[in-house]
Tab-separated table of C-alpha atoms and ligand atoms in Angstrom:
chain	number	residue	atom	x	y	z
A	1	MET	CA	-100.148	-165.307	95.761
A	2	ILE	CA	-101.905	-163.344	98.019
A	3	ASP	CA	-100.766	-159.453	99.830
A	4	LEU	CA	-101.923	-158.699	103.383
A	5	HIS	CA	-100.623	-154.764	103.754
A	6	LEU	CA	-102.478	-152.694	101.656
A	7	HIS	CA	-103.870	-148.741	101.858
A	8	THR	CA	-107.330	-146.931	100.645
A	9	THR	CA	-108.779	-143.615	100.486
A	10	ALA	CA	-109.794	-144.016	104.220
A	11	SER	CA	-106.565	-143.436	105.276
A	12	ASP	CA	-103.858	-142.754	102.732
A	13	GLY	CA	-104.343	-144.952	99.677
A	14	GLU	CA	-104.937	-143.072	96.189
A	15	PHE	CA	-107.951	-145.353	95.405
A	16	THR	CA	-110.912	-146.613	97.315
A	17	PRO	CA	-111.314	-149.872	99.151
A	18	SER	CA	-114.000	-150.578	96.228
A	19	LYS	CA	-111.043	-149.547	93.819
A	20	VAL	CA	-107.947	-151.920	95.891
A	21	VAL	CA	-109.794	-155.151	95.646
A	22	GLU	CA	-110.911	-154.320	91.774
A	23	ILE	CA	-107.498	-154.209	91.486
A	24	ALA	CA	-106.419	-156.673	93.294
A	25	VAL	CA	-108.874	-159.434	91.987
A	26	ASP	CA	-107.009	-158.548	88.304
A	27	ARG	CA	-103.372	-158.982	89.733
A	28	GLY	CA	-104.223	-162.718	90.465
A	29	MET	CA	-104.619	-162.380	94.329
A	30	LYS	CA	-106.120	-164.930	96.153
A	31	ALA	CA	-106.301	-163.657	99.414
A	32	ILE	CA	-105.535	-159.633	101.247
A	33	SER	CA	-106.055	-157.667	104.296
A	34	ILE	CA	-106.961	-154.321	104.089
A	35	THR	CA	-104.566	-152.071	106.764
A	36	ASP	CA	-105.408	-148.779	106.130
A	37	HIS	CA	-103.433	-146.305	108.938
A	38	ASP	CA	-105.036	-146.167	112.714
A	39	THR	CA	-108.920	-146.668	110.809
A	40	VAL	CA	-111.151	-150.139	109.994
A	41	ASP	CA	-113.097	-146.991	108.388
A	42	GLY	CA	-113.156	-148.463	104.407
A	43	LEU	CA	-113.876	-152.096	105.728
A	44	LEU	CA	-117.167	-152.773	104.794
A	45	GLU	CA	-117.033	-151.335	101.874
A	46	ALA	CA	-114.076	-153.693	100.845
A	47	LYS	CA	-115.849	-156.518	102.080
A	48	LYS	CA	-118.452	-155.824	100.154
A	49	ARG	CA	-117.080	-155.641	96.767
A	50	ALA	CA	-114.769	-158.761	97.396
A	51	ASP	CA	-117.784	-161.041	98.060
A	52	GLU	CA	-119.196	-159.848	94.756
A	53	LEU	CA	-116.043	-160.538	92.894
A	54	ASN	CA	-114.493	-164.244	95.517
A	55	LEU	CA	-112.013	-162.816	97.029
A	56	LYS	CA	-110.986	-163.481	100.915
A	57	LEU	CA	-110.697	-160.750	102.737
A	58	ILE	CA	-108.710	-160.351	105.916
A	59	TYR	CA	-110.100	-157.040	108.178
A	60	GLY	CA	-107.403	-155.368	109.132
A	61	ILE	CA	-105.368	-152.445	110.822
A	62	GLU	CA	-102.177	-150.972	110.053
A	63	LEU	CA	-101.574	-148.959	114.181
A	64	SER	CA	-99.178	-146.590	114.621
A	65	SER	CA	-96.741	-145.824	117.810
A	66	ASP	CA	-93.679	-144.165	118.732
A	67	TRP	CA	-90.497	-146.235	120.440
A	68	GLN	CA	-87.480	-144.756	121.146
A	69	GLY	CA	-88.130	-142.241	119.365
A	70	LYS	CA	-88.409	-144.366	116.207
A	71	GLU	CA	-92.046	-145.061	114.327
A	72	VAL	CA	-93.253	-147.934	114.567
A	73	HIS	CA	-96.371	-149.399	113.152
A	74	ILE	CA	-98.008	-152.967	114.363
A	75	LEU	CA	-100.239	-154.805	111.959
A	76	GLY	CA	-103.341	-156.011	113.240
A	77	TYR	CA	-105.538	-159.023	111.184
A	78	PHE	CA	-109.041	-160.614	111.463
A	79	LEU	CA	-110.182	-157.898	113.077
A	80	ASP	CA	-113.245	-157.990	115.684
A	81	LEU	CA	-115.659	-154.311	114.187
A	82	GLU	CA	-118.533	-154.405	116.157
A	83	ASP	CA	-115.962	-154.106	119.613
A	84	GLU	CA	-116.933	-150.973	121.034
A	85	ASN	CA	-113.975	-150.786	123.811
A	86	PHE	CA	-111.973	-150.737	120.285
A	87	LYS	CA	-113.394	-148.474	118.021
A	88	LYS	CA	-112.914	-146.020	121.209
A	89	HIS	CA	-109.081	-145.845	120.717
A	90	LEU	CA	-109.048	-145.042	117.471
A	91	GLU	CA	-111.455	-142.269	117.688
A	92	ASN	CA	-108.863	-140.269	120.872
A	93	ILE	CA	-105.924	-141.658	118.456
A	94	LYS	CA	-107.931	-140.023	115.523
A	95	LYS	CA	-107.836	-136.644	117.628
A	96	ASP	CA	-104.492	-136.501	118.431
A	97	ARG	CA	-103.920	-137.238	114.973
A	98	ASN	CA	-105.287	-134.157	113.896
A	99	LYS	CA	-103.691	-132.431	117.015
A	100	ARG	CA	-100.292	-133.355	115.422
A	101	ASN	CA	-101.414	-132.459	111.978
A	102	GLU	CA	-102.254	-128.876	113.244
A	103	LYS	CA	-99.079	-128.579	114.732
A	104	ILE	CA	-97.560	-129.547	111.199
A	105	LEU	CA	-98.917	-127.052	109.489
A	106	GLU	CA	-98.694	-124.622	112.198
A	107	LYS	CA	-94.518	-125.196	111.601
A	108	LEU	CA	-95.083	-124.722	108.203
A	109	ALA	CA	-96.401	-121.918	108.304
A	110	LYS	CA	-92.947	-120.795	109.907
A	111	TYR	CA	-91.433	-121.584	106.477
A	112	ARG	CA	-94.161	-119.994	104.673
A	113	ILE	CA	-95.597	-123.287	103.836
A	114	ASP	CA	-99.610	-122.167	103.841
A	115	ILE	CA	-102.176	-124.873	103.846
A	116	SER	CA	-105.347	-124.724	105.899
A	117	MET	CA	-106.920	-127.487	108.382
A	118	LYS	CA	-109.967	-127.155	105.786
A	119	GLU	CA	-107.499	-127.632	102.721
A	120	LEU	CA	-105.812	-130.934	104.062
A	121	GLU	CA	-109.487	-132.441	105.043
A	122	GLU	CA	-110.384	-132.027	101.714
A	123	GLU	CA	-107.594	-133.359	100.335
A	124	ALA	CA	-107.450	-136.334	102.999
A	125	GLY	CA	-110.789	-136.945	101.664
A	126	GLY	CA	-111.590	-140.296	104.155
A	127	GLU	CA	-110.895	-140.690	107.792
A	128	ILE	CA	-107.991	-140.884	108.265
A	129	VAL	CA	-105.425	-137.595	107.527
A	130	SER	CA	-101.368	-137.639	107.259
A	131	ARG	CA	-98.537	-136.403	106.219
A	132	THR	CA	-98.997	-138.779	103.339
A	133	HIS	CA	-101.472	-135.784	102.450
A	134	ILE	CA	-99.634	-132.852	104.003
A	135	ALA	CA	-97.211	-134.339	100.868
A	136	ASN	CA	-99.618	-133.741	98.444
A	137	LEU	CA	-100.471	-130.444	99.081
A	138	MET	CA	-97.075	-129.448	99.140
A	139	MET	CA	-96.804	-130.623	95.614
A	140	ASN	CA	-99.868	-129.306	93.934
A	141	LYS	CA	-99.526	-125.828	95.053
A	142	GLY	CA	-96.092	-126.313	93.694
A	143	TYR	CA	-94.301	-125.523	97.422
A	144	VAL	CA	-91.895	-129.025	96.697
A	145	TYR	CA	-91.600	-130.718	93.744
A	146	SER	CA	-90.775	-134.476	94.946
A	147	ARG	CA	-92.010	-136.261	97.993
A	148	ALA	CA	-88.854	-138.279	98.687
A	149	GLU	CA	-87.434	-133.806	99.120
A	150	ILE	CA	-90.720	-133.512	101.566
A	151	PHE	CA	-90.130	-136.118	103.943
A	152	ARG	CA	-86.093	-135.356	104.072
A	153	ARG	CA	-86.907	-132.263	103.972
A	154	TYR	CA	-89.789	-131.054	106.288
A	155	LEU	CA	-92.282	-133.812	107.461
A	156	GLY	CA	-89.974	-136.945	107.986
A	157	SER	CA	-88.564	-137.544	111.481
A	158	SER	CA	-84.919	-135.206	110.490
A	159	GLY	CA	-86.512	-132.460	108.836
A	160	ILE	CA	-87.923	-128.949	109.964
A	161	ALA	CA	-91.846	-129.625	110.834
A	162	TYR	CA	-91.848	-133.240	112.071
A	163	VAL	CA	-94.280	-133.763	114.591
A	164	PRO	CA	-94.141	-137.147	116.403
A	165	LYS	CA	-97.126	-138.571	117.556
A	166	GLY	CA	-96.152	-139.767	120.511
A	167	ASN	CA	-99.060	-140.531	122.271
A	168	VAL	CA	-99.252	-145.123	121.632
A	169	THR	CA	-96.120	-147.537	122.498
A	170	PRO	CA	-95.545	-150.377	120.515
A	171	MET	CA	-96.983	-152.607	123.639
A	172	ASP	CA	-100.037	-150.351	123.735
A	173	ALA	CA	-100.696	-150.719	120.403
A	174	VAL	CA	-100.214	-154.705	120.638
A	175	ARG	CA	-102.340	-154.816	123.764
A	176	MET	CA	-105.464	-153.325	122.121
A	177	LEU	CA	-105.065	-155.078	119.108
A	178	LYS	CA	-104.987	-158.600	121.269
A	179	ASP	CA	-107.682	-157.180	123.179
A	180	ASN	CA	-109.450	-157.026	120.508
A	181	GLY	CA	-108.987	-160.779	119.768
A	182	ALA	CA	-107.007	-159.538	116.667
A	183	ILE	CA	-104.176	-161.628	114.960
A	184	VAL	CA	-100.563	-159.250	115.364
A	185	SER	CA	-97.595	-158.186	113.040
A	186	ILE	CA	-94.959	-156.131	113.798
A	187	ALA	CA	-94.675	-154.197	109.997
A	188	HIS	CA	-91.946	-153.581	108.032
A	189	PRO	CA	-89.401	-154.563	110.758
A	190	LYS	CA	-86.047	-153.669	108.327
A	191	PHE	CA	-87.639	-149.392	108.742
A	192	ILE	CA	-87.653	-149.399	112.259
A	193	THR	CA	-83.759	-150.669	112.676
A	194	GLU	CA	-80.794	-151.939	111.159
A	195	SER	CA	-79.571	-153.129	114.043
A	196	ILE	CA	-80.825	-156.615	114.497
A	197	GLU	CA	-80.456	-156.872	118.327
A	198	LYS	CA	-82.389	-154.060	119.069
A	199	LEU	CA	-85.020	-155.141	116.841
A	200	GLU	CA	-84.812	-158.439	118.983
A	201	GLY	CA	-85.355	-156.176	121.740
A	202	LEU	CA	-88.702	-154.986	121.010
A	203	ILE	CA	-89.545	-158.617	119.333
A	204	ARG	CA	-89.199	-159.767	122.915
A	205	ASP	CA	-91.005	-157.349	124.725
A	206	LEU	CA	-93.461	-157.463	121.686
A	207	LYS	CA	-94.429	-161.631	122.432
A	208	GLU	CA	-95.258	-160.546	126.346
A	209	VAL	CA	-97.943	-158.779	125.254
A	210	GLY	CA	-98.979	-161.425	122.092
A	211	LEU	CA	-97.412	-160.867	119.486
A	212	ASP	CA	-98.477	-163.161	117.209
A	213	ALA	CA	-96.219	-162.221	113.672
A	214	ILE	CA	-93.489	-160.898	112.222
A	215	GLU	CA	-93.796	-159.007	108.570
A	216	THR	CA	-91.310	-160.645	106.626
A	217	TYR	CA	-91.970	-160.989	103.028
A	218	TYR	CA	-92.610	-156.789	101.668
A	219	SER	CA	-92.325	-155.462	99.071
A	220	THR	CA	-88.699	-153.538	99.359
A	221	PHE	CA	-87.043	-156.883	101.171
A	222	SER	CA	-84.549	-158.241	99.320
A	223	LEU	CA	-84.972	-162.370	99.269
A	224	LYS	CA	-81.179	-161.960	102.084
A	225	GLU	CA	-83.752	-159.781	104.297
A	226	VAL	CA	-86.740	-162.330	104.123
A	227	ILE	CA	-84.247	-165.078	104.840
A	228	ALA	CA	-83.478	-163.301	108.265
A	229	TYR	CA	-86.645	-162.676	109.938
A	230	LYS	CA	-87.322	-166.108	108.849
A	231	LYS	CA	-84.669	-167.198	110.727
A	232	ILE	CA	-86.222	-164.290	113.943
A	233	ALA	CA	-89.317	-165.631	113.543
A	234	THR	CA	-88.835	-168.662	114.113
A	235	LYS	CA	-86.325	-168.333	117.014
A	236	TYR	CA	-89.212	-166.459	118.531
A	237	ASP	CA	-92.109	-169.054	117.556
A	238	LEU	CA	-93.724	-166.435	114.991
A	239	LEU	CA	-95.880	-166.904	112.579
A	240	LEU	CA	-94.899	-164.775	108.584
A	241	THR	CA	-97.253	-162.061	107.065
A	242	GLY	CA	-96.080	-160.365	104.158
A	243	GLY	CA	-97.451	-157.789	101.663
A	244	SER	CA	-96.642	-154.786	99.131
A	245	ASP	CA	-97.599	-151.835	101.462
A	246	TYR	CA	-99.931	-150.224	98.661
A	247	HIS	CA	-101.335	-146.613	98.412
A	248	GLY	CA	-101.179	-146.150	94.548
A	249	SER	CA	-99.568	-143.406	93.393
A	250	ASN	CA	-99.247	-142.112	97.374
A	251	LYS	CA	-95.545	-144.325	97.416
A	252	GLY	CA	-93.386	-144.899	95.496
A	253	ARG	CA	-93.380	-147.703	92.790
A	254	ILE	CA	-95.576	-150.569	94.055
A	255	GLU	CA	-98.075	-152.628	92.505
A	256	ILE	CA	-100.373	-155.206	94.433
A	257	GLY	CA	-98.931	-158.559	94.948
A	258	ASP	CA	-95.099	-157.227	94.812
A	259	GLY	CA	-94.665	-158.811	98.387
A	260	ASN	CA	-94.555	-162.469	96.861
A	261	VAL	CA	-96.185	-163.230	99.514
A	262	PRO	CA	-97.198	-167.571	99.163
A	263	TYR	CA	-100.865	-168.281	100.166
A	264	GLU	CA	-99.692	-170.570	102.917
A	265	VAL	CA	-98.918	-167.474	105.243
A	266	TYR	CA	-102.979	-167.047	104.815
A	267	GLU	CA	-103.250	-170.530	106.006
A	268	GLU	CA	-101.427	-170.595	108.986
A	269	LEU	CA	-102.865	-167.689	110.128
A	270	PHE	CA	-105.982	-168.736	109.824
A	271	LYS	CA	-104.975	-171.384	111.251
A	272	LEU	CA	-103.736	-169.664	114.365
A	273	LYS	CA	-107.283	-167.922	114.407
A	274	ASN	CA	-109.641	-171.037	114.490
A	275	LYS	CA	-107.680	-172.739	116.794
B	301	AMP	P1	-98.402	-139.635	109.708
B	301	AMP	O1	-99.575	-141.173	109.424
B	301	AMP	O2	-99.139	-138.831	109.569
B	301	AMP	O3	-97.452	-140.288	110.323
B	301	AMP	O4	-97.770	-140.192	108.176
B	301	AMP	C1	-97.046	-141.474	107.733
B	301	AMP	C2	-97.580	-141.565	106.850
B	301	AMP	O5	-95.963	-140.795	105.306
B	301	AMP	C3	-96.791	-143.251	106.246
B	301	AMP	O6	-97.659	-143.987	106.207
B	301	AMP	C4	-95.836	-143.028	104.068
B	301	AMP	O7	-97.310	-142.860	103.779
B	301	AMP	C5	-95.764	-141.986	104.004
B	301	AMP	N1	-94.094	-141.568	104.359
B	301	AMP	C6	-93.451	-141.461	105.942
B	301	AMP	N2	-91.758	-141.256	105.190
B	301	AMP	C7	-92.249	-141.246	103.371
B	301	AMP	C8	-91.063	-140.888	102.916
B	301	AMP	N3	-89.961	-140.866	103.001
B	301	AMP	N4	-91.499	-140.518	101.442
B	301	AMP	C9	-93.284	-140.898	101.047
B	301	AMP	N5	-93.580	-141.644	102.064
B	301	AMP	C10	-93.207	-141.192	103.413
B	302	MN	MN1	-99.113	-144.371	104.139
B	303	MN	MN1	-96.145	-148.683	107.200
B	304	MN	MN1	-98.431	-149.349	105.598
């Protein structure tokens, strides 16, 4: 088994990159990718530990984007970490994120939920500060009891403190990754839209700018869903990717390996990368 969708403290995961690698080895993974939101900051640390433990590690990332008011996440694999242009893009994305976080905190303050940027940065600890960290603080300070409720009432797309990111489209994200030389997959398609027609429309547009794969295996997909996404992959000549979307306790009850991703997925991606 492999797991190509994992988060660390570099974004909103609970554990450090080294620790995530160690857990992956304990859980019998043969290859993994670390795919933190909008940052490559954890990758070198992960690589060092993976080499020590003889685990195959793909440099990955999960870029956030907006599409018709919906969030679309784009995964990139086999990243070139030396690419200066790509680094500049990530720097800009981080700045936009910080501006957005300030706006979210301003909205929360109107509802007497007081969190400062300084507290938030401390809670995040790593390179990327996200709504996950805001939710953690809201729970720690006793404002709201559960994460699900926080996203439903406050931070989620229908919540009263929602602020869209709004400046990167899925097409931009795919282009950014293709320019880097990465292999690109569309993450957890089920959460973009339940409409297969709409999804296929998006996939056709993304194919034009270089989409390579679709995340077919995922911790919370049913077998029926896996089969449906395999069908789409065949129809649009896309490779398969998959993973758990592990965040430790920062997201549900998901363990590393929960995507049940077969090793062949790694081999196929590797083949494409080295073509
Ligand atoms: P951001 O990148 O700042 O937009 O924050 C998004 C992150 O919040 C996602 O990557 C998830 O880890 C987390 N998240 C989003 N929606 C939910 C939810 N309904 N329940 C728990 N975590 C969520
Ligand atoms: Mn996350
Ligand atoms: Mn995602
Ligand atoms: Mn993810």
